[in-house]
PDB file of C-alpha atoms in Angstrom:
ATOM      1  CA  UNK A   1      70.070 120.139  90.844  1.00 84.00           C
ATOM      2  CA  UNK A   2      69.064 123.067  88.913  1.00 89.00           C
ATOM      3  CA  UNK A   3      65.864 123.458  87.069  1.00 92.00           C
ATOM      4  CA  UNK A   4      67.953 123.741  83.652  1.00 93.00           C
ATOM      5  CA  UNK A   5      69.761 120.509  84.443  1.00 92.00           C
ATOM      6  CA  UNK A   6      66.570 119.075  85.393  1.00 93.00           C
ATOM      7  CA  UNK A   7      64.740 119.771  81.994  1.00 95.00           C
ATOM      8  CA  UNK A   8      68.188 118.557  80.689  1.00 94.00           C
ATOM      9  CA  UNK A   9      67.389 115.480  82.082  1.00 95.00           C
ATOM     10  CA  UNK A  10      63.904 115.463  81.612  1.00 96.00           C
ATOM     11  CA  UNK A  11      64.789 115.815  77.563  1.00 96.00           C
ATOM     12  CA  UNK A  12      67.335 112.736  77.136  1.00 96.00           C
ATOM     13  CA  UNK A  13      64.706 110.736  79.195  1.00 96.00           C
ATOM     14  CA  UNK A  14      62.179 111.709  76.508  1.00 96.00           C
ATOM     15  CA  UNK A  15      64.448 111.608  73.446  1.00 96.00           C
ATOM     16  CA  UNK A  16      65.978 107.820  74.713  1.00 95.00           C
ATOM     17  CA  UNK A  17      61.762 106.645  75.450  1.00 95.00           C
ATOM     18  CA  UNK A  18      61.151 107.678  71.830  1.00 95.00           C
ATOM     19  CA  UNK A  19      63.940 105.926  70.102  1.00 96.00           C
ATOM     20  CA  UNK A  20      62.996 102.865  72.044  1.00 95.00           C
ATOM     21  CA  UNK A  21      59.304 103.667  70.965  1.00 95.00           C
ATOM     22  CA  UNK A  22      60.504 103.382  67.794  1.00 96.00           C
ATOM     23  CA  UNK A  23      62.232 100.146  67.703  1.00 96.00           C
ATOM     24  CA  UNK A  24      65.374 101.660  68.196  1.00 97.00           C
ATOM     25  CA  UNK A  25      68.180  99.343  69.453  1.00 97.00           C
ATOM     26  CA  UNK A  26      69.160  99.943  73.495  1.00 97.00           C
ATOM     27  CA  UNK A  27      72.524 101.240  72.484  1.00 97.00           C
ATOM     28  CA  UNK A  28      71.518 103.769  70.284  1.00 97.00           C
ATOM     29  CA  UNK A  29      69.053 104.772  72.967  1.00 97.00           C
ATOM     30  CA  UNK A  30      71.585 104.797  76.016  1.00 97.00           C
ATOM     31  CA  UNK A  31      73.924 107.029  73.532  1.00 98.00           C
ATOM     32  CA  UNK A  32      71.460 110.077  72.030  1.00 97.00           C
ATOM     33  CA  UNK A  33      70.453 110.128  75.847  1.00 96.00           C
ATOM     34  CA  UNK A  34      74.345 110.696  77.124  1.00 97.00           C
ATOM     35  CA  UNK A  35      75.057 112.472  73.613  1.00 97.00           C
ATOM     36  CA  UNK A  36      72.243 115.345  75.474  1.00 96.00           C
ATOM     37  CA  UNK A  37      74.009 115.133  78.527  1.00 96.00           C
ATOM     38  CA  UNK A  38      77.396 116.071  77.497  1.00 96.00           C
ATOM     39  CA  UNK A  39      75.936 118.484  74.556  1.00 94.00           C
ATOM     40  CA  UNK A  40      74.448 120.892  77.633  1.00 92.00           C
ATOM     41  CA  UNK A  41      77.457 121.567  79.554  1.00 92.00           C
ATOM     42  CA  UNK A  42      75.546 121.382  82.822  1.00 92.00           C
ATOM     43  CA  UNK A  43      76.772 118.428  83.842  1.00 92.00           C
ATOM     44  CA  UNK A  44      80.659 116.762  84.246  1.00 92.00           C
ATOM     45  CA  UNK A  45      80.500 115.156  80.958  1.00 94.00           C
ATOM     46  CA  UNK A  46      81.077 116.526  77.277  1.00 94.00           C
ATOM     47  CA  UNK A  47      81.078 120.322  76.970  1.00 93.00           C
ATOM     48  CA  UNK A  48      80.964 120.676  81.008  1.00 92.00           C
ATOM     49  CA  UNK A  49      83.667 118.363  81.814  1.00 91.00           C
ATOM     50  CA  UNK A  50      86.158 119.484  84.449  1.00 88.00           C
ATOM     51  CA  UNK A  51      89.821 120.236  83.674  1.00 87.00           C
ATOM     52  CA  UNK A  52      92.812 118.408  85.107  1.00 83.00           C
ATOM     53  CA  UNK A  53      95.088 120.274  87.121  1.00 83.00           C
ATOM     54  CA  UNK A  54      97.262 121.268  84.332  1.00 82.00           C
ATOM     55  CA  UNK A  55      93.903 123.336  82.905  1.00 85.00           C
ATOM     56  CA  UNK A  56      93.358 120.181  80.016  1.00 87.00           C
ATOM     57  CA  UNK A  57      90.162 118.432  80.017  1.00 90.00           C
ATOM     58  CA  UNK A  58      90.271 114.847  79.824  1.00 92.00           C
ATOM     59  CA  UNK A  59      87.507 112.576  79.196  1.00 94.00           C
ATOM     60  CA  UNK A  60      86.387 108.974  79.649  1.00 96.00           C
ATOM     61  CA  UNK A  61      83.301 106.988  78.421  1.00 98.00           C
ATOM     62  CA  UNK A  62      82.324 103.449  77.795  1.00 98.00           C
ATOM     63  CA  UNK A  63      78.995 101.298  76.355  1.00 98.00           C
ATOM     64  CA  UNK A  64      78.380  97.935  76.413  1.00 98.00           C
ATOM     65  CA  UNK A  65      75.284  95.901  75.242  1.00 98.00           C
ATOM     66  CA  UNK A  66      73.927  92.778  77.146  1.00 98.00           C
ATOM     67  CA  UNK A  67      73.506  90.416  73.799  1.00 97.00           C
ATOM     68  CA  UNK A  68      76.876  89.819  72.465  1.00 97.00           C
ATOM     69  CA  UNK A  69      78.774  91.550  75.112  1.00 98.00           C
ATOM     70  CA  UNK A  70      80.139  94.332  72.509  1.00 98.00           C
ATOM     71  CA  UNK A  71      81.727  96.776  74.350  1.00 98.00           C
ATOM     72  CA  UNK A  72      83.749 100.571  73.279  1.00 98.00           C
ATOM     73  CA  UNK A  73      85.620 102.709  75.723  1.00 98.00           C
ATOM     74  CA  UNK A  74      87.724 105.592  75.608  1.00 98.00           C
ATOM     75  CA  UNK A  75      89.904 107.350  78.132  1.00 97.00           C
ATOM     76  CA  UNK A  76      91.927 110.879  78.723  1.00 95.00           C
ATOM     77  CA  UNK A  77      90.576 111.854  75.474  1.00 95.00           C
ATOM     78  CA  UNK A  78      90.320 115.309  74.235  1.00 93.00           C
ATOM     79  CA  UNK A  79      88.999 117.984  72.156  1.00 93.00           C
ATOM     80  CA  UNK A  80      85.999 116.002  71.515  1.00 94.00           C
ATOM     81  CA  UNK A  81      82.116 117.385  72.143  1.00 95.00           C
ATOM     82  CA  UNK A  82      80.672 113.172  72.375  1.00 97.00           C
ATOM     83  CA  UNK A  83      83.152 110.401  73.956  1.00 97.00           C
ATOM     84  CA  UNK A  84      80.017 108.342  74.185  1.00 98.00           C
ATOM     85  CA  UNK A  85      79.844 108.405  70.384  1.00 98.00           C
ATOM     86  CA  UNK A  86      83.550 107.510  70.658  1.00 97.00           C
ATOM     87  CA  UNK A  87      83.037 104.713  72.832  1.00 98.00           C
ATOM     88  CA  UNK A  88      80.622 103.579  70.247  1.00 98.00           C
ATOM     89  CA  UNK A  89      82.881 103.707  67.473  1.00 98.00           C
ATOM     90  CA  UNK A  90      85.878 102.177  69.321  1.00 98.00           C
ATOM     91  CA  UNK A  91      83.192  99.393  69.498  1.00 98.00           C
ATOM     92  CA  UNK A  92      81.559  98.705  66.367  1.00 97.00           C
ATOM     93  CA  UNK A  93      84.467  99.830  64.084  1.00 96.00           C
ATOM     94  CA  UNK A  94      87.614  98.385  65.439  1.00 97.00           C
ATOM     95  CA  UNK A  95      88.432  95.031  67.408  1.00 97.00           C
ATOM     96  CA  UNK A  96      89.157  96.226  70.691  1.00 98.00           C
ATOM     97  CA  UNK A  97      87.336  97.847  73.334  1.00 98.00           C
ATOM     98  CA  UNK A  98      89.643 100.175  75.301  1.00 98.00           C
ATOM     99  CA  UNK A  99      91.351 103.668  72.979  1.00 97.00           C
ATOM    100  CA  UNK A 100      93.002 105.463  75.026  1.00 97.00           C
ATOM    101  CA  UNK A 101      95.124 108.956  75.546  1.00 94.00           C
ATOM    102  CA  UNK A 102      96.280 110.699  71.726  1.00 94.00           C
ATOM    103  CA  UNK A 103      95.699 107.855  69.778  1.00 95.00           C
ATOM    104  CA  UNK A 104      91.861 107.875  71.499  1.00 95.00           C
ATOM    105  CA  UNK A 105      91.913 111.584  70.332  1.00 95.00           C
ATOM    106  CA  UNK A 106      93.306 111.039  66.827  1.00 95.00           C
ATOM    107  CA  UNK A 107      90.511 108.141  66.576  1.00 95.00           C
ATOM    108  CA  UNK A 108      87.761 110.462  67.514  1.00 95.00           C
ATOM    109  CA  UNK A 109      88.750 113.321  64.935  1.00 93.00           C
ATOM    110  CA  UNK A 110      89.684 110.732  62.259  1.00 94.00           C
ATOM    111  CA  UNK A 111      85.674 109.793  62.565  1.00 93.00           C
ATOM    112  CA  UNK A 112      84.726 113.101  62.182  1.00 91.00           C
ATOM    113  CA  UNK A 113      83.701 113.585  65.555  1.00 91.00           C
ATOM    114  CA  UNK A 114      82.115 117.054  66.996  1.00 89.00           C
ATOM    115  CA  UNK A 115      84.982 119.126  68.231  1.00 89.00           C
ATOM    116  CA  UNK A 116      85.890 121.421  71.454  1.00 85.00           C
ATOM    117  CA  UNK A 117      88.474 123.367  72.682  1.00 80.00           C
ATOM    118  CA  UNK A 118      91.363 121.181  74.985  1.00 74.00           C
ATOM    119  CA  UNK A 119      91.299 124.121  77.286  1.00 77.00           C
ATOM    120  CA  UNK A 120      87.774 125.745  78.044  1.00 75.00           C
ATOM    121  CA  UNK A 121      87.550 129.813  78.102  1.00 66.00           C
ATOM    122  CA  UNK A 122      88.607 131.895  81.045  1.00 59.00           C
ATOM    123  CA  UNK A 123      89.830 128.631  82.893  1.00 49.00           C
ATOM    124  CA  UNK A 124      93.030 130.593  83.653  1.00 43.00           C
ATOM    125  CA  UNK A 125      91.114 132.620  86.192  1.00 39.00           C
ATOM    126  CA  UNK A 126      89.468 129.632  87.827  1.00 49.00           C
ATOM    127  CA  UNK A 127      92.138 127.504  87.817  1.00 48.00           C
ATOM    128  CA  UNK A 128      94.331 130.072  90.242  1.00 40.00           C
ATOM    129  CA  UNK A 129      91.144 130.288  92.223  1.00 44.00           C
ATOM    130  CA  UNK A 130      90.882 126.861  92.970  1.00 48.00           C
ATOM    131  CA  UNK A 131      94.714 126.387  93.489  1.00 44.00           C
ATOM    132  CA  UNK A 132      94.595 128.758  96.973  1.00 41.00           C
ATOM    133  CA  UNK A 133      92.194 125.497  98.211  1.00 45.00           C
ATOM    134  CA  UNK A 134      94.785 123.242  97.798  1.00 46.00           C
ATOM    135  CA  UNK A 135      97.328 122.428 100.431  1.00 45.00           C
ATOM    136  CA  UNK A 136     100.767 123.062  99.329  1.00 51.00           C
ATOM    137  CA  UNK A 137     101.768 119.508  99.980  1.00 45.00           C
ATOM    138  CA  UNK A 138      99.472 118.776  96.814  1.00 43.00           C
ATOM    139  CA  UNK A 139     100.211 121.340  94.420  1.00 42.00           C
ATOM    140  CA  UNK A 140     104.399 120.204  95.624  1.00 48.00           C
ATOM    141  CA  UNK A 141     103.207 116.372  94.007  1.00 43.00           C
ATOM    142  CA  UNK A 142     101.705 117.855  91.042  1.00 39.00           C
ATOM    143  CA  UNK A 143     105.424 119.882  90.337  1.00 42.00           C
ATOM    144  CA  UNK A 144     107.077 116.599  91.427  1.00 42.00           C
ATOM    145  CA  UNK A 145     104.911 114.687  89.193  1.00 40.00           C
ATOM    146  CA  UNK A 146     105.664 116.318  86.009  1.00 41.00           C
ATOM    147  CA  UNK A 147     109.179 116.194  86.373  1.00 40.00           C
ATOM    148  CA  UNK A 148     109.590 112.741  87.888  1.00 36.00           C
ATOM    149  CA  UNK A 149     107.417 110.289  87.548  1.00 33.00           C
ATOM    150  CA  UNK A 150     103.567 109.375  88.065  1.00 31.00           C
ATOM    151  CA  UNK A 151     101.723 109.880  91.700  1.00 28.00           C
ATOM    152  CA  UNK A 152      98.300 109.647  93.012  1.00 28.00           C
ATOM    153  CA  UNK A 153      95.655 111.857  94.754  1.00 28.00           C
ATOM    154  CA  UNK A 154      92.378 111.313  95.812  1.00 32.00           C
ATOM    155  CA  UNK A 155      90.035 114.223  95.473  1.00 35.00           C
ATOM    156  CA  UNK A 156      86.240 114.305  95.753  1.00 37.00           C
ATOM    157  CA  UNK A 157      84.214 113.001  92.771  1.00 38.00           C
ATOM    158  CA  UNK A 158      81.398 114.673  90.878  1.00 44.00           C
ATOM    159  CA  UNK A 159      78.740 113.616  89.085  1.00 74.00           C
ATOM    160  CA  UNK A 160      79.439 111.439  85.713  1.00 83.00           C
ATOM    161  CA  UNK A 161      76.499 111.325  83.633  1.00 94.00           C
ATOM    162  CA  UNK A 162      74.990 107.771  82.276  1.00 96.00           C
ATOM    163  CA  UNK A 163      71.606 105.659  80.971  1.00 96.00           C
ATOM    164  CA  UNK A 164      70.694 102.254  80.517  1.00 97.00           C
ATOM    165  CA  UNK A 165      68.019 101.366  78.578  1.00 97.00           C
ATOM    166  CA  UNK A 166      65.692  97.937  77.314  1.00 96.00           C
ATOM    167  CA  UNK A 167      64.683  97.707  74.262  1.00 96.00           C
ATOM    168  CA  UNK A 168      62.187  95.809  72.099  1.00 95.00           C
ATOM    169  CA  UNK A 169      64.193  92.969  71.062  1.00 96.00           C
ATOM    170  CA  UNK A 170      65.101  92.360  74.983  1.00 96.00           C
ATOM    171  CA  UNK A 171      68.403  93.731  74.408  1.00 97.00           C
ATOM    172  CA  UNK A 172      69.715  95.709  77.461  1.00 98.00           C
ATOM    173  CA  UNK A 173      72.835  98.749  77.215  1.00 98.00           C
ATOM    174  CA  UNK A 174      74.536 100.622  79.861  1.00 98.00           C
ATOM    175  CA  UNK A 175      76.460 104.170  78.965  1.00 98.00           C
ATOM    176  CA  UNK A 176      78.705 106.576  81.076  1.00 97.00           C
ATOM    177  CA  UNK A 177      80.966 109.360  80.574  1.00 97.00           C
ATOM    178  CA  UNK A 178      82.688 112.012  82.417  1.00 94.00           C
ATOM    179  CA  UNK A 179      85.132 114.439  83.167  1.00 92.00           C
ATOM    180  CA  UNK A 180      86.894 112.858  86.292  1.00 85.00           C
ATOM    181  CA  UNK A 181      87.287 114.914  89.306  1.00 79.00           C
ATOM    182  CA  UNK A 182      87.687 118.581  89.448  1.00 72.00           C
ATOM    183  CA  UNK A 183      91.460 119.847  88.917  1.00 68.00           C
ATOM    184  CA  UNK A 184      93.059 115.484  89.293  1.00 74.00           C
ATOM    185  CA  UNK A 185      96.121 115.091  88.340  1.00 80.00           C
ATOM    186  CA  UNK A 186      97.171 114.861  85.193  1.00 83.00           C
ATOM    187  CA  UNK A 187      96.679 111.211  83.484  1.00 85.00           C
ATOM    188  CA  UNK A 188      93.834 109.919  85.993  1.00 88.00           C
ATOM    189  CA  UNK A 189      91.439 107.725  84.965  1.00 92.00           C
ATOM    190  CA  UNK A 190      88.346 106.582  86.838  1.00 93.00           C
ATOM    191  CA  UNK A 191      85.864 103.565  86.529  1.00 96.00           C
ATOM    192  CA  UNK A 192      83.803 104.850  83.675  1.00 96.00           C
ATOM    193  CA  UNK A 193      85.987 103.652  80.704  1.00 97.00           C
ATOM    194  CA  UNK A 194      86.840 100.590  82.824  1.00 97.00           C
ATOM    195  CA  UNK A 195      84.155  97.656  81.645  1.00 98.00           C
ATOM    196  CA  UNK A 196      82.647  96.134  84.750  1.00 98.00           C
ATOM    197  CA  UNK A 197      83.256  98.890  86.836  1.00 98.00           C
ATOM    198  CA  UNK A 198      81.830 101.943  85.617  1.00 97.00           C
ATOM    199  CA  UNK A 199      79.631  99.835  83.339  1.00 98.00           C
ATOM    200  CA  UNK A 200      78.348  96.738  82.556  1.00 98.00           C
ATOM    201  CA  UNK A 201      75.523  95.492  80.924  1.00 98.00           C
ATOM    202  CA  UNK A 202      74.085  91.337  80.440  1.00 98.00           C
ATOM    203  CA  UNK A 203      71.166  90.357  78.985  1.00 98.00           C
ATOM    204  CA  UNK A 204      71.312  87.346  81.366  1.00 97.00           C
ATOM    205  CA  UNK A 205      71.743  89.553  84.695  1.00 98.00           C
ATOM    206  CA  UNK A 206      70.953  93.003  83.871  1.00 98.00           C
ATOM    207  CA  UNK A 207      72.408  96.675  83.358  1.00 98.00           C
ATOM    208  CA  UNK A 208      74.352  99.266  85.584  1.00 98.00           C
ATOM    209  CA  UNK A 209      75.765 102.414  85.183  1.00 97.00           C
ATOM    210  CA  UNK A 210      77.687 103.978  87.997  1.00 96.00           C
ATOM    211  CA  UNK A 211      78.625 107.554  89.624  1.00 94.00           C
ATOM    212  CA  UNK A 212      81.106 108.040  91.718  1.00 92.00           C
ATOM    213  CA  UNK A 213      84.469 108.343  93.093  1.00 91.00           C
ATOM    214  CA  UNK A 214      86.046 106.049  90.409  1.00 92.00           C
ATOM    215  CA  UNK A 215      89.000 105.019  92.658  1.00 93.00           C
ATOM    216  CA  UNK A 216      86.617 102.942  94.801  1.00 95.00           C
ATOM    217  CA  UNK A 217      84.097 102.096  92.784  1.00 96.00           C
ATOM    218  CA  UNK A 218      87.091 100.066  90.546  1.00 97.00           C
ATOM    219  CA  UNK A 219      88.268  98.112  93.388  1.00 97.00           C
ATOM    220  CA  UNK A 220      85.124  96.888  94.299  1.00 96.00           C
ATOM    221  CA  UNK A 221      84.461  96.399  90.341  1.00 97.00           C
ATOM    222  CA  UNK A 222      81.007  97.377  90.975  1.00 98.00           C
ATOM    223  CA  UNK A 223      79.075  97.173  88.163  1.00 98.00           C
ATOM    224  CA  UNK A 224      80.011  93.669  87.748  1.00 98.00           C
ATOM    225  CA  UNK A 225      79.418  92.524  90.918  1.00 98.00           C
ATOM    226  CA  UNK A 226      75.637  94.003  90.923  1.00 98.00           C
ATOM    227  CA  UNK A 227      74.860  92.555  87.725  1.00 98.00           C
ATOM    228  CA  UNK A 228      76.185  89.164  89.275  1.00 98.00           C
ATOM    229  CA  UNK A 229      73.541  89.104  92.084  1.00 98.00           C
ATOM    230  CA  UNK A 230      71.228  89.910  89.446  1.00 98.00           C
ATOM    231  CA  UNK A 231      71.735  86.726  87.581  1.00 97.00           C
ATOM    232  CA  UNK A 232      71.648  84.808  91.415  1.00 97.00           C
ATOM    233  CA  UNK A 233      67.975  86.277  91.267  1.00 96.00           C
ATOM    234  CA  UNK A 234      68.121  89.334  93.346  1.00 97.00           C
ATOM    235  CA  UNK A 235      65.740  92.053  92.715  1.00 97.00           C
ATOM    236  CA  UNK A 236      67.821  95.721  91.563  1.00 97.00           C
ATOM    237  CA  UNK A 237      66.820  97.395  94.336  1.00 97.00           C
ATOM    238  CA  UNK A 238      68.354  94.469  97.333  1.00 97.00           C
ATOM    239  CA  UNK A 239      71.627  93.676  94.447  1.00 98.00           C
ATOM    240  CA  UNK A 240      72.025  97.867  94.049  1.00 98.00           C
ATOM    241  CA  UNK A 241      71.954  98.523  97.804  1.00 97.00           C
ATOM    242  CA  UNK A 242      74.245  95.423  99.117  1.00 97.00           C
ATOM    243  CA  UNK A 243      77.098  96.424  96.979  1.00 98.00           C
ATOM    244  CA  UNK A 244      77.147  99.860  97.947  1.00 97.00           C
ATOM    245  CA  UNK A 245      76.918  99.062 101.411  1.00 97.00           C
ATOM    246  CA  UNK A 246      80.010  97.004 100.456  1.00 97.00           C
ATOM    247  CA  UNK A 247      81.771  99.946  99.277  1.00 97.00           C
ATOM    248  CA  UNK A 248      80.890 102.068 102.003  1.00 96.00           C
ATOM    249  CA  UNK A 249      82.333  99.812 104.624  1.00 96.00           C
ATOM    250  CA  UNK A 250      85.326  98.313 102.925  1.00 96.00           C
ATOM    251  CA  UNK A 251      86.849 101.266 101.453  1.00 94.00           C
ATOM    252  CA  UNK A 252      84.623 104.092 102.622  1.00 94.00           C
ATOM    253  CA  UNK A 253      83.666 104.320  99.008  1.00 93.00           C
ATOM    254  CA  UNK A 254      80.883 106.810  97.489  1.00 93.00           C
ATOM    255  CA  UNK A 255      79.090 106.118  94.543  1.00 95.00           C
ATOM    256  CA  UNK A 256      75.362 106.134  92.840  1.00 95.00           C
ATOM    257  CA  UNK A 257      73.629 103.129  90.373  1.00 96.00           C
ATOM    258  CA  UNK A 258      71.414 103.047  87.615  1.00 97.00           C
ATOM    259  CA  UNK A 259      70.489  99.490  87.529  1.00 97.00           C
ATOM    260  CA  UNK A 260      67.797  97.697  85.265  1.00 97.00           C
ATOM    261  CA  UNK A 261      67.028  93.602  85.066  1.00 97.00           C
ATOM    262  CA  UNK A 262      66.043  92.348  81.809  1.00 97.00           C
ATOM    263  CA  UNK A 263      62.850  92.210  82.704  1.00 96.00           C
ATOM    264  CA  UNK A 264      62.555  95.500  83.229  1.00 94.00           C
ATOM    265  CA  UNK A 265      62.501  96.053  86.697  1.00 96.00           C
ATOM    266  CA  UNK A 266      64.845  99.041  87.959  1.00 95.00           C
ATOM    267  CA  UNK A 267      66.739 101.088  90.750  1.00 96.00           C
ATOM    268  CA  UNK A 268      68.456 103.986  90.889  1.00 96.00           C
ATOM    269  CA  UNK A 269      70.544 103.794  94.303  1.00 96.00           C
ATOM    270  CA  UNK A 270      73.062 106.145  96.107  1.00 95.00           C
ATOM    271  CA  UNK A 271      75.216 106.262  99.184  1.00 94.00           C
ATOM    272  CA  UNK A 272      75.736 110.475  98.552  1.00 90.00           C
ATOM    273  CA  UNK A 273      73.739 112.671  99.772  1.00 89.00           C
ATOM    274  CA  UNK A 274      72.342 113.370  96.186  1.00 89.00           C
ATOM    275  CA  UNK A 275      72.128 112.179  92.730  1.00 92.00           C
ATOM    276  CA  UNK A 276      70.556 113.876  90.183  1.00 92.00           C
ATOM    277  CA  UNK A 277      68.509 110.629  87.986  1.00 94.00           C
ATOM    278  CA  UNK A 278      65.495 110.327  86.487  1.00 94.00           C
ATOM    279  CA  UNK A 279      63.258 107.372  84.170  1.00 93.00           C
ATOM    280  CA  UNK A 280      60.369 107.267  82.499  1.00 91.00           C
ATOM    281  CA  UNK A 281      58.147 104.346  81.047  1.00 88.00           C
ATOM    282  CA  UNK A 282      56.325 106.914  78.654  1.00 88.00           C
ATOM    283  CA  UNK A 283      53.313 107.938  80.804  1.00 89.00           C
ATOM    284  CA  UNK A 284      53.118 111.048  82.137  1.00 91.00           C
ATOM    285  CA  UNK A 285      55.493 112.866  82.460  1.00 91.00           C
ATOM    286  CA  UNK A 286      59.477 111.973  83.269  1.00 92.00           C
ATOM    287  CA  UNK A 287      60.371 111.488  86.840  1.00 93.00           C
ATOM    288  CA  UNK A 288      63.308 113.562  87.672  1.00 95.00           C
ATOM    289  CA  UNK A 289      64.810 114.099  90.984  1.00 93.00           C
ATOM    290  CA  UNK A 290      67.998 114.446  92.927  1.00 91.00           C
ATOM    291  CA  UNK A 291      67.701 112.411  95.235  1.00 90.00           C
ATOM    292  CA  UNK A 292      66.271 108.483  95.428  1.00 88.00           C
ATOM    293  CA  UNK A 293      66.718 107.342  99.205  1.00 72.00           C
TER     294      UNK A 293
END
């Protein structure tokens, strides 16, 4: 972790503490804190979201509140700054939960969303850098793909970016959003749209955001299945740590969680060798690291 991610972090913990402070709902917290995130370009989320392999960036984000069980996602959508905000609106201002794709995009703009660019700057350059690292065998499914029909290919996952917050009321929120995986192919989608895998979030059990390689992390459905130990009365840190043992040795999975009970208790867990989290209860000063073993 950097030190200008780091004060990047250290900012949306402070900017999410004071709109709690405030009697700000969880949701709106959890969202100006991601909002930060993906405004920086520092991290794989927003402005600094990786680009699939045919040099578009694609992004996914969901939010979910633990009173009603409202939820908003978005996936593959582009030429937006904020798909958190997205996620939001997909929530509050239509009656589904999943946008998707073009008609995600054309949703986004239609709001009045914060543009980008589909294609960031100089990404020409980069992209035939990273291609000489790929085997041809994979670059040979990508040509086949676009002129036959869908594939898969499992690459290694960076960071998505996420909160979960409690507020006042005793309502809890999870967030995520993300770029994917560095140069995937074309029309991937990982956990973080996906509502009780990438997210979930109870006022009965609890909250969890997750980071990850989405591919496992979705068939474990992990952020439901911590939040369910939650309500069976285990503490984060024991509920956090079980089910990513469980991912580790079923699938060989690799993945981080932000995880908060309604009472306020918390863990952030990982199974990488670092993720780059902080909190902060409002004393002192934020506590930021990258890494929570």
């Amino acid at each position: 972790m950097t030190a200008a991610q780091a004060g990047c972090l250290t900012a949306a913990l402070e900017i999410g503490y004071h709109l709690l402070d405030r009697g700000a709902p969880a949701l709106t917290a959890v969202e100006q804190a991601i909002r930060v995130l993906e405004q920086s370009g520092l991290f794989n989320a927003g402005r600094g979201s990786h680009v699939q392999l045919d040099g578009v960036r694609r992004m996914d984000a969901s939010i979910m509140e633990g009173q009603d069980l409202q939820a908003g996602a978005v996936a593959s959508i582009e030429g937006i700054v904020h798909p958190i905000s997205a996620a939001r609106l997909v929530m509050e201002q239509t009656t589904h939960v999943l946008l998707v794709g073009k008609p995600g995009s054309a949703f986004a703009r239609h709001c009045g969303l914060e543009r980008q660019p589909r294609r960031p700057s100089g990404h020409a350059a980069g992209k035939a850098a990273m291609t000489r690292v790929w085997s041809p065998k994979t670059l040979e499914l990508y040509r086949t793909m676009m002129s036959s029909g869908p594939a898969l290919r499992k690459r290694a996952g960076k960071e998505t970016v996420g909160a979960v917050a409690l507020d006042q009321t005793g309502t809890i929120a999870a967030g995520a959003s993300t770029g994917g995986i560095d140069l995937m192919l074309p029309g991937r989608v990982g956990d973080t749209p996906i509502i009780g895998c990438g997210v979930y979030a109870d006022n009965e059990s609890g909250a969890v955001s997750m980071t990850g390689l989405g591919e496992g992390i979705i068939r474990i459905a992990v952020a439901k299945e911590i939040c369910d130990r939650l309500a069976q009365g285990e503490r984060p840190v024991s509920a956090a740590t079980q089910v990513l043992k469980k991912l580790v040795r079923r699938i060989k999975g690799a993945a981080g969680s932000l995880v908060l009970a309604p009472d306020g208790r918390f863990a952030i867990t990982h199974v990488t060798p670092r993720m780059a989290a902080g909190w902060w209860n409002g004393k002192g000063r934020p506590t930021v690291r990258d890494s929570f073993q």
